Structures are given as C-alpha cells and as structure tokens.
Amino acid sequence: MLGTEARLRPAVEDLLYPCDKLGSAYQGACFYWQPQWWDQTMRGQGQTDMKEMFIELGRRCDMEKNPTLNRFCYEGIGNMTAPTGDFIGSKAAALCYVASTDPRKQLYCLATAANSLSTGGGGQKGEGMEVCKGLTGASLTYCSKYAENRANIVEPLPDPAL
C-alpha cells in the first residue's frame, strides 16, 4: 500500500486503486490490506472519530461489488479492529458492527478480529471469544472457529448459511 517512495501513497480519486487494477491472483491480498491504507490516509487527514472512520471504511469496501473481494475487504477491517479497539474484544466487535449493517459483512469482520485476538494480537491472547459474544446459531459457530484458530485467513471457512 506504499507508493514508489516507500511512503504512504496519497489518496487518489479511485479509492479502490491499486487493487482494482491488479491481476486476479493479487486482488484478494490487496483488498485485505486496502482498509489499512484508507485508515492511515484518513488519520493523516485529521480523522479522529473512530466510529465515523469505520463507517467510512465499510462504505469504501462496499464500492467493490465482487462478493469475494468484498469479503477480503471486510476481513481486512476485522484485522484492524484489534489494535484500534485497544485489544479489547468488545471494542473490536463494536467497530465491526458500525462498519456495516449487513450481518454477513459484520461476521467477516468479527471472525477476523476474533482470530487476531485469540492468536496473540497485542499480547492479549484469549479475547477472541469476546468478539463473538451475542452471536447465535451459524454465526456463533463460524466466529468461534476463527476465535479458536480452527479457521483463519489462510484456511477460511465457506460462507455460513445466515
């Protein structure tokens, strides 16, 4: 997500760039990391309201209409919620819930946040199940598997039946 000078590249009109210009083999990884670039550029522009920032991150992910790439983007948001939420599961979950009103997109975010926290994010190993709190049925099963590291970004689960 860095420019040719190895510094944070400036915002461009096409917010999906460079991910929308890459070959399909690289797009998933790019869309996963794209929210981190958006986050850094928004912070650089003075954005400090985390709720508003995560609403905007979700809005930007939704600009990508390919469901698989959109999933990677929301998983990328989930990866960011742990440090942004001070490695506290309930704070990470709250950020996922403001990023989208779509339960499936929220779940992608929650599951990745749960995995990050459970596998030692910030030394706070064990907070992952806190992210899944309040979920039921297939959503809870899905999130729990990520929290227990039985699924992760390398070995993702198929979409749950919601």
PDB file of C-alpha atoms in Angstrom:
ATOM      1  CA  MET A   1       0.000   0.000   0.000  1.00  0.00           C
ATOM      2  CA  LEU A   2       3.066   2.179  -0.139  1.00  0.00           C
ATOM      3  CA  GLY A   3       3.941   4.294  -3.130  1.00  0.00           C
ATOM      4  CA  THR A   4       7.141   4.105  -5.118  1.00  0.00           C
ATOM      5  CA  GLU A   5       8.968   6.146  -2.450  1.00  0.00           C
ATOM      6  CA  ALA A   6       8.120   3.519   0.222  1.00  0.00           C
ATOM      7  CA  ARG A   7       5.945   6.072   1.977  1.00  0.00           C
ATOM      8  CA  LEU A   8       2.217   6.089   2.418  1.00  0.00           C
ATOM      9  CA  ARG A   9       0.846   6.913  -1.002  1.00  0.00           C
ATOM     10  CA  PRO A  10      -1.574   9.823  -1.235  1.00  0.00           C
ATOM     11  CA  ALA A  11      -5.288   9.349  -1.719  1.00  0.00           C
ATOM     12  CA  VAL A  12      -6.411   9.181  -5.310  1.00  0.00           C
ATOM     13  CA  GLU A  13      -9.780   9.628  -6.944  1.00  0.00           C
ATOM     14  CA  ASP A  14     -10.123   5.861  -7.477  1.00  0.00           C
ATOM     15  CA  LEU A  15     -10.242   4.650  -3.871  1.00  0.00           C
ATOM     16  CA  LEU A  16     -10.071   1.013  -4.969  1.00  0.00           C
ATOM     17  CA  TYR A  17      -6.714   1.609  -6.666  1.00  0.00           C
ATOM     18  CA  PRO A  18      -4.395  -0.281  -6.978  1.00  0.00           C
ATOM     19  CA  CYS A  19      -6.496  -3.339  -6.124  1.00  0.00           C
ATOM     20  CA  ASP A  20      -8.945  -2.824  -8.972  1.00  0.00           C
ATOM     21  CA  LYS A  21      -6.078  -2.700 -11.474  1.00  0.00           C
ATOM     22  CA  LEU A  22      -4.209  -5.833 -10.368  1.00  0.00           C
ATOM     23  CA  GLY A  23      -4.459  -9.303 -11.811  1.00  0.00           C
ATOM     24  CA  SER A  24      -6.891 -11.641 -10.091  1.00  0.00           C
ATOM     25  CA  ALA A  25      -4.075 -13.565  -8.353  1.00  0.00           C
ATOM     26  CA  TYR A  26      -3.221 -10.472  -6.294  1.00  0.00           C
ATOM     27  CA  GLN A  27      -6.559  -8.799  -5.765  1.00  0.00           C
ATOM     28  CA  GLY A  28      -7.604 -10.732  -2.646  1.00  0.00           C
ATOM     29  CA  ALA A  29      -4.488  -9.805  -0.709  1.00  0.00           C
ATOM     30  CA  CYS A  30      -4.691  -6.239  -1.924  1.00  0.00           C
ATOM     31  CA  PHE A  31      -8.316  -5.813  -0.836  1.00  0.00           C
ATOM     32  CA  TYR A  32      -7.462  -7.343   2.556  1.00  0.00           C
ATOM     33  CA  TRP A  33      -4.830  -4.632   3.159  1.00  0.00           C
ATOM     34  CA  GLN A  34      -6.674  -1.763   1.428  1.00  0.00           C
ATOM     35  CA  PRO A  35      -8.618  -0.737   4.587  1.00  0.00           C
ATOM     36  CA  GLN A  36      -5.321  -0.278   6.417  1.00  0.00           C
ATOM     37  CA  TRP A  37      -4.199   2.199   3.758  1.00  0.00           C
ATOM     38  CA  TRP A  38      -7.555   4.009   3.928  1.00  0.00           C
ATOM     39  CA  ASP A  39      -7.262   4.146   7.717  1.00  0.00           C
ATOM     40  CA  GLN A  40      -3.783   5.671   7.563  1.00  0.00           C
ATOM     41  CA  THR A  41      -4.749   8.234   4.920  1.00  0.00           C
ATOM     42  CA  MET A  42      -7.854   9.264   6.890  1.00  0.00           C
ATOM     43  CA  ARG A  43      -5.787   9.653  10.055  1.00  0.00           C
ATOM     44  CA  GLY A  44      -3.268  11.682   8.060  1.00  0.00           C
ATOM     45  CA  GLN A  45      -6.118  13.954   7.014  1.00  0.00           C
ATOM     46  CA  GLY A  46      -7.056  14.541  10.655  1.00  0.00           C
ATOM     47  CA  GLN A  47      -9.856  11.989  11.130  1.00  0.00           C
ATOM     48  CA  THR A  48     -10.058  11.088  14.820  1.00  0.00           C
ATOM     49  CA  ASP A  49     -13.607   9.792  15.300  1.00  0.00           C
ATOM     50  CA  MET A  50     -13.174   6.017  15.146  1.00  0.00           C
ATOM     51  CA  LYS A  51     -16.883   5.306  14.713  1.00  0.00           C
ATOM     52  CA  GLU A  52     -17.079   7.601  11.690  1.00  0.00           C
ATOM     53  CA  MET A  53     -13.846   6.159  10.317  1.00  0.00           C
ATOM     54  CA  PHE A  54     -15.123   2.584  10.460  1.00  0.00           C
ATOM     55  CA  ILE A  55     -18.424   3.602   8.870  1.00  0.00           C
ATOM     56  CA  GLU A  56     -16.353   5.106   6.051  1.00  0.00           C
ATOM     57  CA  LEU A  57     -14.150   2.001   5.790  1.00  0.00           C
ATOM     58  CA  GLY A  58     -17.261  -0.132   5.309  1.00  0.00           C
ATOM     59  CA  ARG A  59     -18.634   2.296   2.741  1.00  0.00           C
ATOM     60  CA  ARG A  60     -15.386   2.066   0.813  1.00  0.00           C
ATOM     61  CA  CYS A  61     -15.338  -1.736   0.961  1.00  0.00           C
ATOM     62  CA  ASP A  62     -18.855  -1.711  -0.454  1.00  0.00           C
ATOM     63  CA  MET A  63     -17.579   0.115  -3.521  1.00  0.00           C
ATOM     64  CA  GLU A  64     -16.144  -3.275  -4.559  1.00  0.00           C
ATOM     65  CA  LYS A  65     -19.061  -5.289  -5.931  1.00  0.00           C
ATOM     66  CA  ASN A  66     -17.297  -8.646  -6.338  1.00  0.00           C
ATOM     67  CA  PRO A  67     -18.523 -10.646  -3.293  1.00  0.00           C
ATOM     68  CA  THR A  68     -15.213 -12.467  -2.798  1.00  0.00           C
ATOM     69  CA  LEU A  69     -13.160  -9.279  -2.916  1.00  0.00           C
ATOM     70  CA  ASN A  70     -15.704  -7.508  -0.727  1.00  0.00           C
ATOM     71  CA  ARG A  71     -15.271 -10.307   1.832  1.00  0.00           C
ATOM     72  CA  PHE A  72     -11.474  -9.814   1.804  1.00  0.00           C
ATOM     73  CA  CYS A  73     -12.019  -6.112   2.389  1.00  0.00           C
ATOM     74  CA  TYR A  74     -14.252  -6.683   5.440  1.00  0.00           C
ATOM     75  CA  GLU A  75     -11.794  -9.251   6.773  1.00  0.00           C
ATOM     76  CA  GLY A  76      -9.146  -6.550   6.420  1.00  0.00           C
ATOM     77  CA  ILE A  77     -11.297  -4.235   8.523  1.00  0.00           C
ATOM     78  CA  GLY A  78     -11.552  -7.010  11.122  1.00  0.00           C
ATOM     79  CA  ASN A  79      -7.781  -7.284  11.205  1.00  0.00           C
ATOM     80  CA  MET A  80      -7.596  -3.602  12.139  1.00  0.00           C
ATOM     81  CA  THR A  81     -10.214  -3.652  14.889  1.00  0.00           C
ATOM     82  CA  ALA A  82      -7.991  -5.377  17.453  1.00  0.00           C
ATOM     83  CA  PRO A  83      -5.331  -2.651  17.711  1.00  0.00           C
ATOM     84  CA  THR A  84      -7.842   0.143  17.154  1.00  0.00           C
ATOM     85  CA  GLY A  85     -10.018  -1.319  19.923  1.00  0.00           C
ATOM     86  CA  ASP A  86      -7.072  -1.482  22.339  1.00  0.00           C
ATOM     87  CA  PHE A  87      -7.047  -5.304  22.013  1.00  0.00           C
ATOM     88  CA  ILE A  88     -10.340  -5.492  23.899  1.00  0.00           C
ATOM     89  CA  GLY A  89     -12.785  -7.902  22.309  1.00  0.00           C
ATOM     90  CA  SER A  90     -15.925  -5.871  22.941  1.00  0.00           C
ATOM     91  CA  LYS A  91     -14.347  -2.731  21.455  1.00  0.00           C
ATOM     92  CA  ALA A  92     -13.149  -4.655  18.389  1.00  0.00           C
ATOM     93  CA  ALA A  93     -16.656  -6.084  17.922  1.00  0.00           C
ATOM     94  CA  ALA A  94     -18.254  -2.652  18.217  1.00  0.00           C
ATOM     95  CA  LEU A  95     -16.100  -1.396  15.343  1.00  0.00           C
ATOM     96  CA  CYS A  96     -17.220  -4.314  13.155  1.00  0.00           C
ATOM     97  CA  TYR A  97     -20.846  -3.528  13.907  1.00  0.00           C
ATOM     98  CA  VAL A  98     -20.508   0.100  12.801  1.00  0.00           C
ATOM     99  CA  ALA A  99     -18.617  -0.820   9.605  1.00  0.00           C
ATOM    100  CA  SER A 100     -21.748  -2.376   8.094  1.00  0.00           C
ATOM    101  CA  THR A 101     -25.383  -3.111   8.825  1.00  0.00           C
ATOM    102  CA  ASP A 102     -25.147  -6.320   6.754  1.00  0.00           C
ATOM    103  CA  PRO A 103     -24.873  -9.315   9.137  1.00  0.00           C
ATOM    104  CA  ARG A 104     -22.654 -11.273   6.712  1.00  0.00           C
ATOM    105  CA  LYS A 105     -20.166  -8.416   6.349  1.00  0.00           C
ATOM    106  CA  GLN A 106     -20.201  -7.873  10.100  1.00  0.00           C
ATOM    107  CA  LEU A 107     -19.438 -11.578  10.542  1.00  0.00           C
ATOM    108  CA  TYR A 108     -16.422 -11.454   8.194  1.00  0.00           C
ATOM    109  CA  CYS A 109     -15.087  -8.580  10.256  1.00  0.00           C
ATOM    110  CA  LEU A 110     -15.907 -10.199  13.612  1.00  0.00           C
ATOM    111  CA  ALA A 111     -14.365 -13.558  12.707  1.00  0.00           C
ATOM    112  CA  THR A 112     -11.079 -12.000  11.603  1.00  0.00           C
ATOM    113  CA  ALA A 113     -10.992  -9.804  14.713  1.00  0.00           C
ATOM    114  CA  ALA A 114     -11.666 -12.866  16.895  1.00  0.00           C
ATOM    115  CA  ASN A 115      -8.855 -14.781  15.224  1.00  0.00           C
ATOM    116  CA  SER A 116      -6.432 -11.899  15.615  1.00  0.00           C
ATOM    117  CA  LEU A 117      -7.197 -11.516  19.298  1.00  0.00           C
ATOM    118  CA  SER A 118      -7.104 -15.252  20.023  1.00  0.00           C
ATOM    119  CA  THR A 119      -3.779 -15.851  18.348  1.00  0.00           C
ATOM    120  CA  GLY A 120      -1.977 -13.246  20.400  1.00  0.00           C
ATOM    121  CA  GLY A 121      -2.813  -9.837  18.972  1.00  0.00           C
ATOM    122  CA  GLY A 122      -1.090  -7.282  21.180  1.00  0.00           C
ATOM    123  CA  GLY A 123      -0.264  -9.935  23.743  1.00  0.00           C
ATOM    124  CA  GLN A 124      -3.938 -10.102  24.696  1.00  0.00           C
ATOM    125  CA  LYS A 125      -4.354 -13.755  23.760  1.00  0.00           C
ATOM    126  CA  GLY A 126      -7.767 -15.041  24.685  1.00  0.00           C
ATOM    127  CA  GLU A 127     -10.041 -12.079  23.909  1.00  0.00           C
ATOM    128  CA  GLY A 128     -11.272 -13.653  20.649  1.00  0.00           C
ATOM    129  CA  MET A 129     -14.403 -15.260  22.060  1.00  0.00           C
ATOM    130  CA  GLU A 130     -15.406 -11.890  23.493  1.00  0.00           C
ATOM    131  CA  VAL A 131     -15.760 -10.670  19.892  1.00  0.00           C
ATOM    132  CA  CYS A 132     -18.242 -13.484  19.172  1.00  0.00           C
ATOM    133  CA  LYS A 133     -20.382 -12.676  22.229  1.00  0.00           C
ATOM    134  CA  GLY A 134     -24.020 -12.079  21.314  1.00  0.00           C
ATOM    135  CA  LEU A 135     -23.921 -14.127  18.113  1.00  0.00           C
ATOM    136  CA  THR A 136     -26.145 -17.191  17.805  1.00  0.00           C
ATOM    137  CA  GLY A 137     -26.534 -20.245  15.589  1.00  0.00           C
ATOM    138  CA  ALA A 138     -24.408 -20.483  12.458  1.00  0.00           C
ATOM    139  CA  SER A 139     -22.888 -17.051  13.077  1.00  0.00           C
ATOM    140  CA  LEU A 140     -21.638 -18.065  16.525  1.00  0.00           C
ATOM    141  CA  THR A 141     -20.235 -21.342  15.181  1.00  0.00           C
ATOM    142  CA  TYR A 142     -18.459 -19.502  12.368  1.00  0.00           C
ATOM    143  CA  CYS A 143     -16.977 -16.825  14.632  1.00  0.00           C
ATOM    144  CA  SER A 144     -15.989 -19.368  17.295  1.00  0.00           C
ATOM    145  CA  LYS A 145     -13.991 -21.424  14.816  1.00  0.00           C
ATOM    146  CA  TYR A 146     -11.975 -18.311  13.966  1.00  0.00           C
ATOM    147  CA  ALA A 147     -11.584 -17.438  17.646  1.00  0.00           C
ATOM    148  CA  GLU A 148     -10.252 -20.960  18.261  1.00  0.00           C
ATOM    149  CA  ASN A 149      -7.986 -20.695  15.193  1.00  0.00           C
ATOM    150  CA  ARG A 150      -9.713 -23.677  13.565  1.00  0.00           C
ATOM    151  CA  ALA A 151     -10.262 -21.254  10.667  1.00  0.00           C
ATOM    152  CA  ASN A 152      -8.307 -18.178   9.649  1.00  0.00           C
ATOM    153  CA  ILE A 153      -7.313 -16.042   6.676  1.00  0.00           C
ATOM    154  CA  VAL A 154      -5.099 -18.871   5.362  1.00  0.00           C
ATOM    155  CA  GLU A 155      -7.769 -21.537   5.856  1.00  0.00           C
ATOM    156  CA  PRO A 156     -11.085 -19.686   5.655  1.00  0.00           C
ATOM    157  CA  LEU A 157     -14.487 -21.237   6.141  1.00  0.00           C
ATOM    158  CA  PRO A 158     -17.057 -21.115   3.375  1.00  0.00           C
ATOM    159  CA  ASP A 159     -19.844 -18.595   3.827  1.00  0.00           C
ATOM    160  CA  PRO A 160     -22.223 -19.590   6.597  1.00  0.00           C
ATOM    161  CA  ALA A 161     -25.906 -20.049   5.905  1.00  0.00           C
ATOM    162  CA  LEU A 162     -27.401 -16.987   7.575  1.00  0.00           C
TER     163      LEU A 162
END
